[in-house]
C-alpha atoms as one frame of an Amber mdcrd trajectory, in Angstrom:
protein
 127.225  92.726 116.031 128.175  96.322 115.582 125.508  98.901 114.605 125.514
 100.106 110.980 126.678 103.107 109.406 123.319 104.719 108.633 119.892 103.764
 107.184 119.189 104.772 103.645 116.094 103.725 101.835 116.777 106.604  99.388
 120.048 106.301  97.241 122.975 107.971  99.011 126.817 108.031  98.553 128.296
 105.013 100.124 129.930 105.769 103.376 133.463 104.949 104.136 132.587 102.860
 107.087 129.892 102.249 109.792 129.035 104.821 112.276 126.886 104.638 115.352
 123.838 106.995 115.070 120.289 106.923 115.942 118.214 105.487 113.027 114.631
 104.845 112.123 113.968 101.128 111.958 113.065 100.123 108.493 112.664  96.452
 107.227 114.565  96.533 103.946 112.825  93.250 102.723 109.379  94.838 102.857
 109.041  98.069 101.048 112.106 100.192 100.814 113.796 100.906  97.394 117.545
 100.947  97.011 118.912 102.062  93.693 121.684 104.477  92.743 120.120 107.377
  90.843 123.372 108.207  89.079 123.331 104.556  87.537 121.720 104.141  84.149
 118.696 102.204  83.494 120.620  99.323  81.742 122.891  99.093  84.787 119.959
  98.707  87.113 118.423  96.005  84.886 121.637  94.125  84.556 122.385  94.150
  88.311 118.802  93.186  89.148 119.136  90.085  86.980 121.080  88.035  89.390
 120.355  84.742  87.553 122.641  85.921  84.577 125.191  88.411  86.251 127.306
  89.086  89.274 129.101  92.323  88.729 131.509  94.416  90.878 129.787  97.607
  90.052 126.367  96.236  91.273 127.333  97.064  94.899 127.129 100.795  93.965
 124.388 100.547  91.263 121.949  98.693  93.688 122.861 100.753  96.658 123.724
  97.651  98.623 125.304  99.943 101.305 121.924 101.519 102.123 120.206  98.094
 102.115 122.695  96.381 104.474 122.728  99.286 106.933 118.946  99.244 107.135
 119.068  95.415 107.390 121.455  95.835 110.340 119.276  98.375 112.099 116.142
  96.284 111.636 117.539  92.841 112.542 120.377  93.549 115.116 117.989  92.836
 118.056 117.252  89.472 116.819 120.920  88.759 116.053 122.025  89.759 119.481
 119.291  87.796 121.164 120.512  84.607 119.114 124.130  85.599 119.859 125.046
  85.451 116.328 127.671  87.313 114.369 126.828  89.170 111.252 127.300  86.609
 108.557 125.563  83.674 110.375 122.607  86.021 111.410 122.148  87.179 107.837
 122.050  83.688 106.462 119.728  82.572 109.120 117.291  85.175 108.449 117.510
  85.480 104.643 118.056  81.884 103.635 117.080  80.107 106.894 120.620  79.054
 107.788 122.187  75.684 106.976 125.615  76.915 106.361 128.869  77.670 108.209
 130.483  80.741 106.578 132.027  81.965 109.618 134.940  79.513 109.953 136.471
  76.477 108.264 138.824  73.735 109.199 140.074  71.360 106.545 137.126  72.102
 104.127 134.669  74.922 103.647 131.028  74.255 104.541 129.909  77.469 102.934
 128.048  76.878  99.752 127.383  79.539  97.174 123.900  81.101  97.312 121.136
  79.658  95.150 119.639  82.567  93.089 116.202  80.793  93.133 115.988  81.641
  96.840 116.040  85.217  95.964 113.852  85.593  92.907 110.617  87.315  93.181
 111.299  88.884  96.623 111.314  92.527  97.391 114.921  93.605  97.214 115.941
  89.911  96.579 118.812  91.049  94.401 120.228  93.059  97.297 119.809  90.214
  99.740 121.512  87.908  97.196 124.490  90.172  96.671 125.195  90.329 100.370
 124.866  86.548 100.638 127.085  86.268  97.551 129.647  88.586  99.203 129.569
  86.501 102.458 130.232  83.176 100.347 132.879  84.832  98.182 134.840  86.273
 101.035 134.768  82.841 102.999 135.718  81.160  99.670 138.503  83.573  99.082
 139.972  83.120 102.626 139.688  79.285 102.144 141.458  79.589  98.809 144.116
  81.646 100.292 144.482  79.096 103.223 144.880  76.238 100.670 147.113  78.375
  98.487 149.579  78.928 101.381 149.873  75.340 101.988 150.649  74.655  98.231
 153.182  77.497  98.190 155.060  75.887 100.957 156.237  72.897  98.970 156.640
  74.895  95.614 158.717  77.748  97.265 160.823  75.242  99.387 161.894  73.457
  96.168 162.714  76.800  94.494 164.784  78.493  97.310 168.147  76.510  96.733
 167.598  77.243  93.047 167.503  80.851  93.750 170.585  80.904  95.701 172.567
  78.823  93.127 171.343  80.773  90.126 172.175  84.167  91.592 175.499  82.777
  92.846 175.311  84.479  96.219 178.527  84.470  98.147 176.906  85.158 101.577
 173.322  84.084 101.817 171.221  86.915 103.507 169.574  86.414 106.943 166.034
  87.062 106.840 163.852  87.199 109.925 161.060  84.691 110.432 158.617  87.484
 110.698 159.742  89.048 107.383 158.862  85.752 105.779 155.634  85.590 107.467
 154.861  89.134 106.218 155.842  88.170 102.727 153.523  85.352 102.645 150.665
  87.167 104.325 150.731  90.154 102.125 151.700  88.347  98.753 148.244  87.514
  97.949 146.993  90.994  98.405 149.605  92.406  96.107 149.027  90.067  93.256
 146.532  90.016  90.428 145.195  86.851  89.127 147.457  86.839  86.055 150.551
  86.967  88.355 151.225  90.618  87.170 151.758  92.998  89.830 149.019  95.669
  89.512 149.473  99.347  90.218 148.125  99.997  93.748 144.981 101.948  93.377
 144.078 105.052  95.357 141.981 104.805  98.503 138.241 104.960  97.667 138.853
 104.264  93.892 135.549 102.950  92.445 135.242 100.339  89.800 133.933 101.734
  86.487 131.848  99.618  84.206 131.224  95.780  84.174 134.682  94.522  83.324
 136.466  92.022  85.675 138.923  93.569  87.987 141.880  92.002  89.566 141.482
  91.251  93.212 145.102  92.167  94.080 144.330  94.839  96.582 141.506  93.151
  98.486 143.509  92.376 101.649 145.423  95.695 101.649 142.028  97.644 101.420
 140.570  95.810 104.235 143.583  95.823 106.625 144.134  99.557 106.128 140.798
 100.050 107.956 141.143  97.150 110.324 144.225  97.125 112.527 142.810  94.157
 114.443 142.784  92.074 111.213 146.407  93.238 110.618 147.433  91.931 114.019
 145.539  88.555 113.505 147.365  87.893 110.307 150.666  88.736 111.578 150.412
  86.792 114.947 153.587  84.932 115.099 152.236  82.311 117.533 155.015  80.059
 118.599 157.460  81.241 115.966 160.705  82.551 117.247 162.077  85.911 116.059
 165.430  84.174 114.857 166.905  85.036 111.453 167.346  82.579 108.813 169.783
  82.259 105.983 168.076  82.088 102.670 169.286  78.434 102.047 167.710  77.534
 105.402 164.171  78.865 104.664 162.974  75.809 102.891 163.284  73.511 105.963
 161.512  76.081 108.122 158.861  77.245 105.753 156.325  74.541 106.900 156.128
  75.826 110.347 155.749  79.496 108.921 153.065  78.549 106.518 151.261  76.402
 109.298 151.217  79.628 111.494 149.785  81.768 108.624 147.104  79.140 108.008
 146.049  79.457 111.672 145.975  83.184 111.385 143.921  82.961 108.272 141.465
  80.781 110.079 141.192  83.389 112.991 140.868  86.176 110.397 137.780  84.745
 108.686 136.053  84.382 112.115 136.812  88.068 112.750 135.544  89.285 109.365
 132.435  87.401 109.338 131.548  88.164 112.901 132.286  91.860 112.961 130.094
  93.907 110.570 132.525  96.916 110.620 135.478  94.710 109.192 133.033  92.833
 106.893 131.991  96.147 105.383 135.648  97.050 104.946 136.069  94.147 102.576
 132.941  94.617 100.602 132.159  98.295 100.424 133.833  98.743  97.011 132.138
  95.874  95.438 135.253  93.720  94.778 133.547  90.648  96.164 130.594  90.999
  94.049 132.067  88.794  91.337 133.795  85.433  91.078 137.398  85.007  92.342
 140.059  82.923  90.797 140.518  79.117  91.097 142.843  77.519  93.655 145.546
  76.708  91.092 145.915  80.281  89.948 145.895  81.496  93.524 148.462  79.071
  94.695 150.774  79.905  91.674 150.420  83.572  92.625 151.309  83.053  96.244
 154.346  81.050  95.299 155.495  83.519  92.763 155.062  86.144  95.304 157.238
  84.477  97.888 159.904  83.529  95.252 160.001  87.231  94.002 160.274  88.331
  97.558 163.312  86.259  98.103 164.884  87.102  94.772 164.479  90.743  95.511
 165.896  90.533  98.988 168.804  88.339  98.009 169.870  90.824  95.226 169.549
  93.769  97.522 171.741  91.901 100.057 174.325  91.478  97.456 174.196  95.251
  96.742 172.330  95.121  93.442 170.092  97.660  92.281 167.673  98.133  89.336
 168.714 100.632  86.605 166.380 102.155  83.958 166.744 104.237  80.819 163.708
 106.383  80.101 162.226 106.773  76.733 164.560 104.001  75.508 163.974 101.024
  73.359 167.417  99.350  73.621 166.857  96.970  70.684 165.736  99.921  68.389
 168.765 101.882  69.754 171.084  99.215  68.088 169.218  99.325  64.897 168.983
 103.018  64.271 172.313 103.344  62.295 174.373 105.088  64.818 177.846 104.098
  65.825 178.050 103.245  69.383 181.156 102.750  71.785 180.336  99.070  72.178
 177.791  96.501  71.033 174.684  96.282  73.227 174.120  92.700  72.270 170.599
  93.787  71.010 169.381  94.310  67.444 167.802  90.930  67.172 164.519  91.688
  68.878 163.398  90.603  72.346 162.864  87.113  73.666 159.748  85.707  75.085
 160.418  87.603  78.447 161.036  90.820  76.736 164.753  90.573  77.350 167.414
  91.784  74.923 171.047  91.531  76.146 171.333  92.950  79.769 167.923  94.761
  79.428 164.195  94.081  79.930 162.034  96.358  77.930 158.694  97.786  79.271
 156.926  98.490  75.989 153.998 100.152  77.615 155.940 102.793  79.218 158.933
 102.758  76.976 161.526 102.025  79.626 164.531  99.727  79.465 165.447  98.031
  82.878 168.573  96.269  83.923 170.489  95.245  87.109 173.732  96.667  88.493
 176.008  95.422  91.132 177.434  98.077  93.226 180.202  95.789  94.278 181.290
  94.998  90.852 179.658  97.056  88.101 180.831  94.708  85.255 178.582  91.981
  86.618 176.197  90.786  84.039 172.943  89.249  85.206 171.486  88.296  81.851
 171.972  84.566  82.207 170.793  84.509  85.941 167.632  86.410  84.977 166.895
  84.227  82.007 167.394  81.142  84.193 165.041  82.453  86.887 162.350  83.415
  84.381 162.612  80.026  82.338 162.321  78.148  85.666 159.200  80.007  86.692
 160.834  81.405  89.672 159.636  84.992  88.905 158.759  87.215  86.048 160.265
  90.530  84.809 156.960  92.274  85.619 157.142  91.167  89.105 160.778  91.811
  89.587 161.083  95.144  87.746 157.731  96.616  87.590 156.605  95.716  91.052
 159.667  97.613  92.417 158.911 100.442  90.124 155.301 100.798  91.333 156.543
 100.307  95.020 159.097 103.357  94.459 156.389 105.390  92.708 153.962 104.894
  95.497 156.575 105.702  98.155 157.631 108.865  96.336 161.160 107.688  96.288
 163.648 105.579  94.607 162.670 102.597  96.691 159.598 101.452  98.403 159.037
  99.148 101.493 159.278  95.378 101.567 156.252  93.461 103.069 155.855  93.928
 106.872 158.330  96.714 107.248 155.846  99.618 108.008 152.538  98.066 108.941
 150.288 100.619 110.507 148.100 100.055 113.513 146.277 103.335 112.857 142.967
 103.061 111.111 142.912 104.812 107.678 146.691 104.617 107.266 147.878 103.270
 103.929 151.321 101.810 103.787 152.447 100.583 100.412 154.588  97.486 100.639
 155.742  95.297  97.715 157.095  91.781  97.157 159.928  93.435  95.163 161.172
  96.633  96.464 164.688  97.066  94.957 166.056 100.539  94.721 165.643 101.885
  91.136 168.129 104.572  89.631 167.623 106.334  86.387 170.600 106.779  83.888
 171.708 110.288  83.166 171.347 110.455  79.288 172.506 114.045  79.014 175.705
 114.791  80.737 178.897 113.287  79.212 181.343 113.344  82.167 182.418 111.322
  85.083 180.287 112.915  87.581 176.813 112.118  86.320 175.870 108.469  86.441
 172.255 108.776  87.607 169.764 111.611  87.700 168.218 110.419  91.181 170.970
 108.410  92.703 174.559 108.958  93.683 177.242 107.699  91.414 179.079 104.647
  92.483 182.875 104.827  93.344 184.048 102.896  90.332 181.791 104.771  87.770
 183.590 105.740  84.612 187.060 104.606  85.894 189.985 103.441  83.868 190.530
  99.773  83.078 189.200  98.836  79.762 192.633  97.284  78.766 193.593  99.803
  75.999 196.987 101.744  75.740 197.659 103.980  78.667 197.540 107.140  76.556
 193.852 106.399  75.431 191.003 107.694  77.452 189.108 104.714  78.599 186.085
 104.487  80.916 184.167 101.468  82.225 180.556 101.557  82.715 178.105  99.022
  84.239 176.735  96.208  82.016 173.234  97.739  81.969 174.432 101.315  81.237
 172.663 103.255  78.643 173.768 106.918  78.228 175.947 109.280  76.430 179.054
 107.376  77.031 177.492 104.661  74.796 175.568 106.815  72.319 177.619 110.116
  71.979 179.779 110.440  68.876 181.646 113.197  70.625 183.487 110.985  73.139
 186.999 110.143  71.972 188.193 107.215  73.799 187.300 103.607  74.680 184.240
 102.627  76.647 183.672  99.140  77.962 180.896  97.439  79.759 182.234  93.996
  80.290 185.354  92.292  81.676 187.845  91.029  79.215 191.217  89.503  79.591
 193.888  92.182  80.346 191.435  94.843  81.720 192.394  94.239  85.394 189.904
  94.931  87.957 187.895  98.228  87.338 185.543  97.644  90.238
């Protein structure tokens, strides 16, 4: 068991990770006091009341970091003499053992800690929170293990549906390792609701007592633990062969089986190595209850489905488009005359869709899809079908790509597994949906400016609307929103869909 970061019987700022330095040996269960002086009295009282509450913020409020470091310093010789890893040794000393929280096979043998074992003890709340974190991490990995198995069958059933719905002419070949990466990181990128959370900054602390989504648990830990990354991505006997999307279903069972083996190996590493355990718990995210297995399984399935939809669309040369500060439904209702009917004006459906667009009401952005192979392709029916069948959600497809691009500082972020770092402290943002996002130019009324941040496509604003030859006529993508639609100064015909007699504008 590795030596702790530092001993701190007086409240100090939590370290970023353990360090080996010479420390005075203090028994944290006998006399020391561990409380964060910056916390309020109410916070102290609520966190010390373990029978009623388990809060994420309590890790900081109670200065559990100081407690656990002193505990390691005092008890490490005994743990070493018993040849025990951190978790087993802590439970052996604090609650006299009786549980296996370091590993699992078909079922978990790690019961949740009984609060009555900690009441009335010096720093009993601190000991309880460490035990609770041990149980919660084990339970989290076990839930992840079961969810991967459940996702296997659900995702397999959906793969052919994805291919049919998107009407893909040439199914993309995806490497086995990419699929493994998509599964491995999907759980770390999803919140309990299935909504893709914006990735927080490193070191960002929980504020208040509200429940926070555990979407970043895995990413927070692996960015400090290259060994854990390698364990989760171990390919075992899997080959490096590429699979067509339609073939993934029949191969998914062996991929998920390998990931389950990797998860079993990862929990042993986390529980035995205090440094890696500390990476998981140091922000307090495991100091509150996690979600149930059904929710987690749904999230993993949604993640894999969304990953496949995103990759399939990209392979077919499809991008996401967006119109900033635009409510396309209100645009149709504002009384202005437009070059063509957007198909909106009747409100948004249950998915937030209106015509070719999905509206992000929080950020006031209208999103759509555009095929760079045939810009008049309209994906409204395909998207509605995917959403109605529970394959993915607009938030996962559009917003996850947006967050990923924003984090990468570009128009496109990374897919899972594409840039995993083996350097401690490196933070690589990877997302289950990482489609390229281009922003409509809503100012310039000419044939040169399609987007503000991407190059225009070759067929942009070309002739071919089927009008008389002497009439100016420009074709625009089905999801277009810009001055060719809204400007009363344009004299001519603009079309965003194919009709008989138009020819083939591209």
